XYZ file of C-alpha atoms in Angstrom:
520
model
C 0.000 0.000 0.000
C 2.804 2.367 -0.839
C 1.865 6.022 -0.732
C -1.313 5.665 1.270
C 0.104 7.944 3.988
C 2.108 11.037 3.117
C 5.381 11.284 5.050
C 5.789 14.228 7.369
C 8.794 16.523 7.167
C 11.898 15.696 9.203
C 14.157 18.585 10.104
C 17.719 17.875 11.155
C 19.675 20.673 12.805
C 23.398 21.048 12.150
C 25.915 20.853 14.987
C 26.199 24.640 14.885
C 22.488 25.310 15.308
C 21.188 26.471 18.698
C 19.544 23.803 20.849
C 15.803 24.405 21.134
C 14.122 23.295 24.373
C 10.413 24.058 24.560
C 10.041 27.711 23.607
C 13.615 28.634 24.548
C 16.728 28.678 22.416
C 19.894 27.878 24.351
C 23.359 28.631 22.952
C 26.284 26.537 24.235
C 29.819 27.889 24.286
C 32.682 25.535 23.473
C 34.300 24.050 26.596
C 37.708 22.468 27.025
C 37.950 18.645 27.089
C 37.784 16.611 30.293
C 35.406 17.596 33.067
C 34.120 20.554 31.083
C 33.142 18.236 28.204
C 31.151 16.135 30.659
C 29.213 19.286 31.607
C 28.354 19.772 27.929
C 26.921 16.252 27.736
C 24.905 16.802 30.895
C 23.333 19.863 29.337
C 21.641 17.648 26.726
C 18.329 16.154 27.971
C 18.630 12.447 28.720
C 15.823 11.658 26.277
C 17.645 13.305 23.388
C 20.848 11.399 24.106
C 19.342 8.028 25.015
C 15.972 7.853 23.245
C 15.456 4.925 20.886
C 12.606 3.873 18.576
C 9.804 1.752 19.983
C 9.605 -1.748 18.539
C 7.270 -2.103 15.503
C 5.677 -5.182 17.126
C 5.272 -6.765 20.546
C 6.992 -9.956 19.427
C 3.899 -12.146 19.485
C 4.657 -15.793 18.631
C 2.153 -15.892 15.774
C 1.902 -12.228 14.751
C 5.249 -10.553 15.576
C 4.365 -7.306 13.762
C 1.120 -6.777 15.680
C 1.130 -4.199 18.437
C 4.057 -1.922 19.160
C 6.672 -1.280 21.822
C 7.729 1.798 23.761
C 4.408 2.974 25.150
C 1.221 1.901 26.909
C -2.215 3.219 25.902
C -4.773 4.147 28.561
C -7.603 5.574 26.431
C -8.797 5.993 22.842
C -11.159 8.771 21.771
C -12.589 8.222 18.290
C -14.557 10.896 16.490
C -15.808 9.564 13.160
C -18.060 10.498 10.254
C -19.262 7.733 7.938
C -21.298 7.852 4.718
C -22.810 4.390 4.008
C -23.593 5.058 0.341
C -19.941 5.689 -0.548
C -18.192 3.855 2.298
C -16.316 7.084 3.025
C -14.870 7.283 6.529
C -13.337 10.400 8.066
C -11.865 10.290 11.536
C -9.848 11.884 14.270
C -8.491 9.526 16.903
C -6.898 10.797 20.097
C -4.653 8.310 21.885
C -3.666 8.818 25.532
C -0.493 6.891 26.328
C 2.578 6.743 28.560
C 6.104 6.169 27.297
C 7.681 2.987 28.691
C 11.153 3.936 27.457
C 12.955 7.080 26.313
C 11.202 7.191 22.963
C 12.534 8.781 19.774
C 9.725 7.455 17.566
C 6.911 4.913 17.758
C 4.384 3.048 15.624
C 0.632 2.720 15.516
C -1.130 -0.063 13.594
C -3.286 1.465 10.855
C -4.129 1.049 7.156
C -6.068 4.151 6.001
C -4.762 7.472 4.616
C -3.393 9.848 7.255
C -3.396 13.617 6.746
C -1.915 14.862 10.015
C -0.373 13.620 13.261
C 0.156 15.681 16.406
C 2.097 14.525 19.458
C 1.638 16.676 22.528
C -0.101 19.280 20.372
C 2.880 19.637 18.036
C 3.037 18.410 14.456
C 4.903 15.134 14.149
C 6.561 13.514 11.159
C 4.933 10.304 9.972
C 5.154 7.719 7.255
C 3.512 4.429 6.317
C 5.616 1.287 6.453
C 4.580 -2.259 5.642
C 0.857 -2.806 5.175
C -0.389 -1.636 8.565
C 2.285 0.431 10.296
C 2.125 4.181 10.889
C 5.590 5.309 11.995
C 5.520 8.557 13.993
C 8.466 10.783 14.954
C 7.510 13.449 17.522
C 9.050 16.906 17.426
C 11.082 15.998 20.516
C 11.809 12.641 22.151
C 9.462 11.426 24.874
C 10.867 10.673 28.319
C 10.208 7.302 29.931
C 7.218 7.504 32.259
C 5.854 10.606 30.556
C 2.154 10.679 29.582
C 1.583 11.961 26.064
C -1.246 12.505 23.600
C -1.351 11.533 19.928
C -3.942 12.974 17.542
C -4.299 11.302 14.131
C -6.522 12.748 11.389
C -7.377 10.378 8.559
C -9.819 9.314 5.862
C -10.418 6.509 3.407
C -12.700 3.898 1.895
C -12.130 0.937 4.215
C -13.685 -1.710 1.961
C -11.061 -0.937 -0.704
C -8.155 -1.468 1.676
C -6.559 -4.870 2.131
C -3.761 -5.642 4.574
C -1.994 -9.002 4.573
C -4.438 -10.005 1.852
C -7.686 -9.538 3.760
C -10.056 -7.037 5.341
C -12.060 -6.955 8.570
C -14.340 -4.238 7.206
C -17.585 -5.897 6.086
C -19.991 -4.043 3.796
C -23.745 -4.493 4.259
C -26.629 -3.335 2.025
C -27.122 -0.281 4.246
C -23.711 0.283 5.836
C -20.754 -1.595 7.190
C -19.366 -3.564 10.125
C -15.885 -3.707 11.651
C -15.380 -7.139 13.229
C -12.505 -9.592 13.028
C -9.959 -11.600 14.970
C -7.081 -11.229 15.628
C -7.313 -7.762 14.041
C -10.060 -5.328 13.053
C -8.957 -1.864 14.185
C -6.648 -1.155 11.220
C -9.575 -0.231 8.993
C -11.150 2.406 11.227
C -8.760 3.727 13.876
C -5.008 3.728 14.652
C -4.041 1.657 17.687
C -1.539 -0.464 19.553
C -3.134 -3.593 18.157
C -2.438 -6.405 20.603
C -4.429 -7.673 23.620
C -1.476 -6.896 25.901
C -2.342 -3.198 25.672
C -5.942 -2.720 26.756
C -7.589 0.671 27.126
C -10.899 2.406 27.688
C -12.806 3.935 24.764
C -15.069 6.745 23.672
C -16.458 6.140 20.180
C -18.428 8.977 18.577
C -19.869 8.319 15.116
C -21.879 10.652 12.862
C -24.080 8.938 10.254
C -26.887 10.184 7.994
C -30.248 10.663 9.717
C -32.251 7.423 9.692
C -29.096 5.336 10.071
C -27.736 4.029 13.379
C -24.245 3.409 14.712
C -23.685 0.553 17.164
C -20.520 0.090 19.209
C -19.324 -1.320 22.547
C -20.391 -0.384 26.066
C -23.124 2.120 26.827
C -24.765 4.761 24.646
C -23.999 8.079 26.321
C -25.980 10.401 24.057
C -27.236 11.130 20.551
C -27.611 14.437 18.719
C -28.765 15.534 15.254
C -27.587 18.411 13.085
C -27.892 19.236 9.389
C -28.988 15.752 8.338
C -26.496 13.846 10.471
C -27.019 11.977 13.737
C -24.111 11.450 16.107
C -23.961 8.434 18.445
C -21.617 8.551 21.438
C -20.604 5.192 22.922
C -18.355 4.530 25.921
C -16.435 1.430 27.071
C -15.464 2.150 30.659
C -13.566 -1.093 31.331
C -10.251 -2.172 29.786
C -10.784 -3.489 26.261
C -8.482 -5.122 23.718
C -8.372 -3.573 20.264
C -9.765 -6.608 18.405
C -12.762 -6.560 20.740
C -13.867 -3.112 19.582
C -16.623 -3.069 16.999
C -18.587 -0.668 14.840
C -21.805 -1.377 12.957
C -23.545 1.224 10.797
C -26.912 0.536 9.191
C -30.645 0.393 9.830
C -31.414 -1.718 12.877
C -34.269 -2.768 15.084
C -32.910 -2.098 18.558
C -34.234 -3.632 21.764
C -33.356 -2.347 25.222
C -33.811 -3.809 28.677
C -31.999 -4.142 31.995
C -30.840 -7.199 33.903
C -32.074 -7.977 37.412
C -28.951 -6.248 38.716
C -29.588 -3.150 36.600
C -27.123 -3.617 33.739
C -28.315 -2.199 30.402
C -29.028 -4.769 27.690
C -28.825 -3.473 24.105
C -29.454 -5.767 21.137
C -29.609 -4.799 17.461
C -30.859 -6.610 14.346
C -30.591 -5.502 10.727
C -34.035 -4.795 9.320
C -33.358 -7.026 6.298
C -32.425 -10.369 7.938
C -35.283 -12.079 6.096
C -36.048 -15.651 7.172
C -33.341 -15.569 9.847
C -34.851 -12.641 11.755
C -37.074 -14.626 14.119
C -34.439 -17.215 15.037
C -31.850 -14.488 15.588
C -34.111 -12.642 18.018
C -35.133 -15.847 19.779
C -31.452 -16.509 20.448
C -29.861 -13.135 21.174
C -32.787 -11.931 23.307
C -31.773 -14.647 25.813
C -28.477 -12.846 26.478
C -29.509 -11.523 29.906
C -30.730 -14.951 31.002
C -27.510 -16.581 29.833
C -25.285 -13.994 31.529
C -27.185 -14.483 34.783
C -26.525 -18.224 34.593
C -22.890 -17.837 33.546
C -22.341 -15.467 36.468
C -23.196 -18.305 38.850
C -20.527 -20.478 37.194
C -17.748 -18.019 36.315
C -18.188 -15.253 38.890
C -19.603 -11.717 38.582
C -20.128 -10.369 35.068
C -17.111 -8.114 34.434
C -18.575 -5.295 32.331
C -21.041 -2.414 32.420
C -23.424 -3.542 29.666
C -24.329 -6.569 27.570
C -26.211 -7.580 24.457
C -25.445 -8.578 20.882
C -26.041 -7.566 17.289
C -26.861 -9.346 14.032
C -26.040 -7.324 10.891
C -26.898 -8.444 7.375
C -23.467 -9.780 6.415
C -22.603 -12.845 4.289
C -20.030 -14.119 6.797
C -20.457 -17.238 8.914
C -18.532 -16.449 12.091
C -19.439 -14.990 15.463
C -17.127 -12.857 17.578
C -16.974 -11.919 21.259
C -16.764 -8.143 20.724
C -16.808 -6.756 24.263
C -20.250 -6.234 25.826
C -21.899 -6.656 22.406
C -20.994 -9.844 20.506
C -21.264 -9.940 16.729
C -23.349 -12.742 15.150
C -23.686 -13.596 11.462
C -27.237 -14.322 10.247
C -26.010 -17.741 9.111
C -25.729 -18.702 12.778
C -29.520 -18.845 12.855
C -30.285 -20.345 9.445
C -31.389 -23.621 11.066
C -33.406 -22.017 13.819
C -32.724 -20.559 17.223
C -29.203 -21.159 18.517
C -28.741 -20.319 22.179
C -25.499 -22.313 22.220
C -23.607 -19.756 20.126
C -24.840 -17.005 22.469
C -23.560 -19.040 25.437
C -20.176 -19.316 23.715
C -19.751 -15.633 22.852
C -21.002 -14.432 26.238
C -18.664 -16.846 28.053
C -15.879 -15.034 26.218
C -16.753 -11.900 28.177
C -14.958 -13.628 31.063
C -12.555 -15.777 29.017
C -10.874 -13.664 26.343
C -12.343 -10.244 27.071
C -11.838 -9.731 30.823
C -9.050 -12.314 31.097
C -7.190 -11.822 27.820
C -4.352 -13.831 26.375
C -0.725 -12.708 26.637
C 0.257 -14.187 23.283
C -1.943 -15.443 20.445
C -0.593 -18.967 20.975
C -2.555 -18.873 24.278
C -5.847 -18.979 22.350
C -6.957 -21.994 24.437
C -7.645 -19.765 27.439
C -10.263 -18.103 25.212
C -11.764 -20.873 23.103
C -11.374 -23.916 25.343
C -13.280 -22.227 28.141
C -16.009 -20.743 25.934
C -16.528 -24.196 24.396
C -16.698 -25.805 27.817
C -19.373 -23.248 28.733
C -21.481 -24.790 25.958
C -20.934 -28.224 27.493
C -22.097 -26.904 30.853
C -25.141 -25.282 29.218
C -25.954 -28.577 27.506
C -25.759 -30.259 30.905
C -28.074 -27.643 32.415
C -30.567 -27.972 29.546
C -30.644 -31.781 29.712
C -29.189 -32.207 26.200
C -26.085 -34.122 27.212
C -23.778 -33.804 30.189
C -20.260 -32.438 29.935
C -19.033 -35.980 30.631
C -21.117 -37.408 27.777
C -19.791 -34.731 25.447
C -16.230 -35.517 26.529
C -16.763 -39.234 25.927
C -18.278 -38.589 22.510
C -15.487 -36.183 21.524
C -12.815 -38.739 22.439
C -14.611 -41.555 20.615
C -15.459 -39.514 17.500
C -11.893 -39.020 16.258
C -9.755 -42.101 15.496
C -6.112 -42.031 16.517
C -4.941 -41.225 12.972
C -7.303 -38.263 12.567
C -5.422 -34.955 12.031
C -7.642 -33.570 14.789
C -5.215 -34.985 17.368
C -2.120 -33.451 15.779
C -3.230 -29.952 16.777
C -2.021 -28.913 20.238
C -4.658 -26.651 21.828
C -2.026 -24.976 24.021
C 0.040 -23.988 20.965
C -1.882 -24.835 17.779
C 0.108 -22.638 15.379
C -1.224 -19.569 13.601
C -2.643 -21.687 10.767
C -4.680 -23.749 13.249
C -5.608 -21.034 15.692
C -9.327 -21.654 15.147
C -9.121 -25.377 14.430
C -11.859 -27.592 15.852
C -9.331 -29.195 18.170
C -8.795 -25.890 19.992
C -12.519 -25.950 20.774
C -13.378 -29.625 21.282
C -10.076 -30.987 22.547
C -9.721 -27.765 24.510
C -13.009 -28.432 26.291
C -12.037 -32.084 26.735
C -8.946 -30.959 28.676
C -11.159 -29.029 31.077
C -13.392 -32.051 31.650
C -10.263 -34.105 32.360
C -9.240 -31.462 34.906
C -12.709 -31.509 36.473
C -12.553 -35.262 36.848
C -9.062 -35.076 38.324
C -9.695 -32.428 41.013
C -13.445 -32.847 41.631
C -16.289 -30.393 41.165
C -15.600 -28.325 44.278
C -12.013 -27.502 43.347
C -12.774 -27.280 39.620
C -15.375 -24.555 39.973
C -13.241 -22.821 42.602
C -10.444 -22.761 40.014
C -12.747 -21.273 37.364
C -14.147 -18.532 39.592
C -10.765 -17.806 41.148
C -9.133 -17.542 37.722
C -11.579 -14.907 36.459
C -11.278 -12.965 39.734
C -7.469 -13.063 39.926
C -6.953 -11.999 36.311
C -9.922 -9.630 35.928
C -9.155 -7.036 33.203
C -5.661 -8.502 32.808
C -3.721 -10.929 30.632
C -2.716 -14.528 31.194
C -1.194 -17.558 29.491
C -1.877 -21.285 29.377
C 1.017 -21.829 31.776
C -0.443 -19.267 34.153
C -3.658 -21.292 34.261
C -1.844 -24.563 34.934
C 0.074 -22.969 37.799
C -3.121 -21.475 39.225
C -5.030 -24.771 38.975
C -2.221 -26.573 40.817
C -2.217 -23.965 43.568
C -5.971 -24.134 44.132
C -6.269 -27.927 43.903
C -3.018 -28.756 45.665
C -2.343 -31.400 43.001
C 0.422 -31.726 40.385
C -1.245 -31.238 36.984
C 1.616 -30.983 34.494
C 1.146 -34.536 33.259
C -2.583 -34.070 32.745
C -2.175 -30.898 30.707
C 0.793 -32.291 28.803
C -1.450 -35.176 27.714
C -4.533 -33.188 26.765
C -3.098 -29.853 25.578
C 0.492 -30.315 24.436
C 0.814 -33.818 22.929
C 0.174 -33.970 19.140
C -1.435 -37.406 19.378
C -4.609 -38.964 20.724
C -4.261 -39.701 24.456
C -4.015 -43.441 25.040
C -6.999 -45.348 26.394
C -5.204 -45.632 29.727
C -4.876 -41.826 29.888
C -8.557 -41.460 29.021
C -9.522 -43.869 31.801
C -7.279 -42.019 34.236
C -9.156 -38.816 33.354
C -12.501 -40.639 33.674
C -13.130 -40.295 29.942
C -14.674 -43.330 28.307
C -12.357 -44.843 25.671
C -15.204 -46.894 24.181
C -15.586 -46.688 20.416
C -19.395 -46.632 20.496
C -20.759 -43.745 22.564
C -24.208 -42.217 22.109
C -24.222 -38.795 20.521
C -25.535 -36.101 22.879
C -28.443 -34.018 21.599
C -26.393 -30.831 21.777
C -23.467 -32.149 19.734
C -24.525 -30.984 16.261
C -25.458 -27.513 17.476
C -22.141 -27.105 19.280
C -20.219 -28.294 16.223
C -22.084 -25.834 14.018
C -21.098 -23.088 16.434
C -17.420 -24.039 16.320
C -17.198 -24.306 12.563
C -18.889 -20.939 12.184
C -16.689 -19.336 14.833
C -13.523 -19.825 12.803
C -12.487 -16.467 11.424
């Protein structure tokens, strides 16, 4: 995408130029060598002498160029204007961050055209590198520990922009949706795009009158002026970039509150056709499902809940924070509460407790899948044990299913069925090993200990051992890390039936449909 961002102007002063600090110009006289020379060096701010560029990625195992080093974001403020008929997006994003090193320049992840960048209110040089990097050089280096503000003004037609050969910007007949994993922000706002750097959000979107804009969190206000309506959304709890979402179109919106007073906001495209009834019959159960999941996983971690179903041709669902995204195809065979259980379980596992590295995807998907097993048990459609037995029996030893390691599946298999089904099977093996009392204490303790934070598979294993008082390395090595089907003896030890003929639970097909459609 060469040339999509115009480079800013770099000015390099000669050795004879005066040193400018803030609004002052300081002239230095030549000193003799030795101690006097040391005084000259001390006169230069430490940041100017020692500042280095922030890394262009966080070094993720699967996506090393995602995210950036050198700073930590605390808040994003997005002010957008979007025209659905042309797919034209104009925006100004303000990023509040703190330097984590003496910083000479830094990157944001972004793919649209940038017209201006300000750092600390001063114009900064910038250029586009790669397919999603915005490299910014502030007018002066940033000291470690210093809070700073970045303002980026930009525009573009997101549906015409591809990065790494794909787009997370989905056009609809009456608008568009931003939803994707592990990335979706590049097409509508600049960010530090990795779950390690969570932040709070204000998202303000102006759209033509008669059109709505849906995002995360709570709707703070709306206003209309000169044919445009502005929607102001707020996410008050820490949120990973890929969990932000934007949907513009014409929706039927339902509102309610939970028993505890949390606002419930659901939205459905007006043109869902035959899938409309099944979609509503599923997503409208969100409050009921969250109430039940709260008894299993601990208190709901966020300030709002709900879901939305836009008219998109995709097949996946996504746990966008407080307001999961569902494709209409999820409901083509009727109501599907199981997919709602899965995406809402992610509010604890993936959204509140987020992964440290994308190889840790099991702490998201294994737990959300096991939530479906628990729901099946509650609904009398097959116990978690029956689902574990059927999963083990369904895949012969030579099936490629067993070659995928849920604890480190590889980027190409990040959303493989094994991460879901074998991932849930590992949790049932743990439950059988430590007993229900300790198992559910582990689950609730895990979400409480890591609330709004980040964790890894190894962190979970360590935590489970601490709570249960039992060594669990062998169990997890067998079920999460070994690229082969666990032997019948290992299955028996985990109280999983190794029998070849096991009755299929009623919930099996629905859960499988959810998993296959959840792959992004």
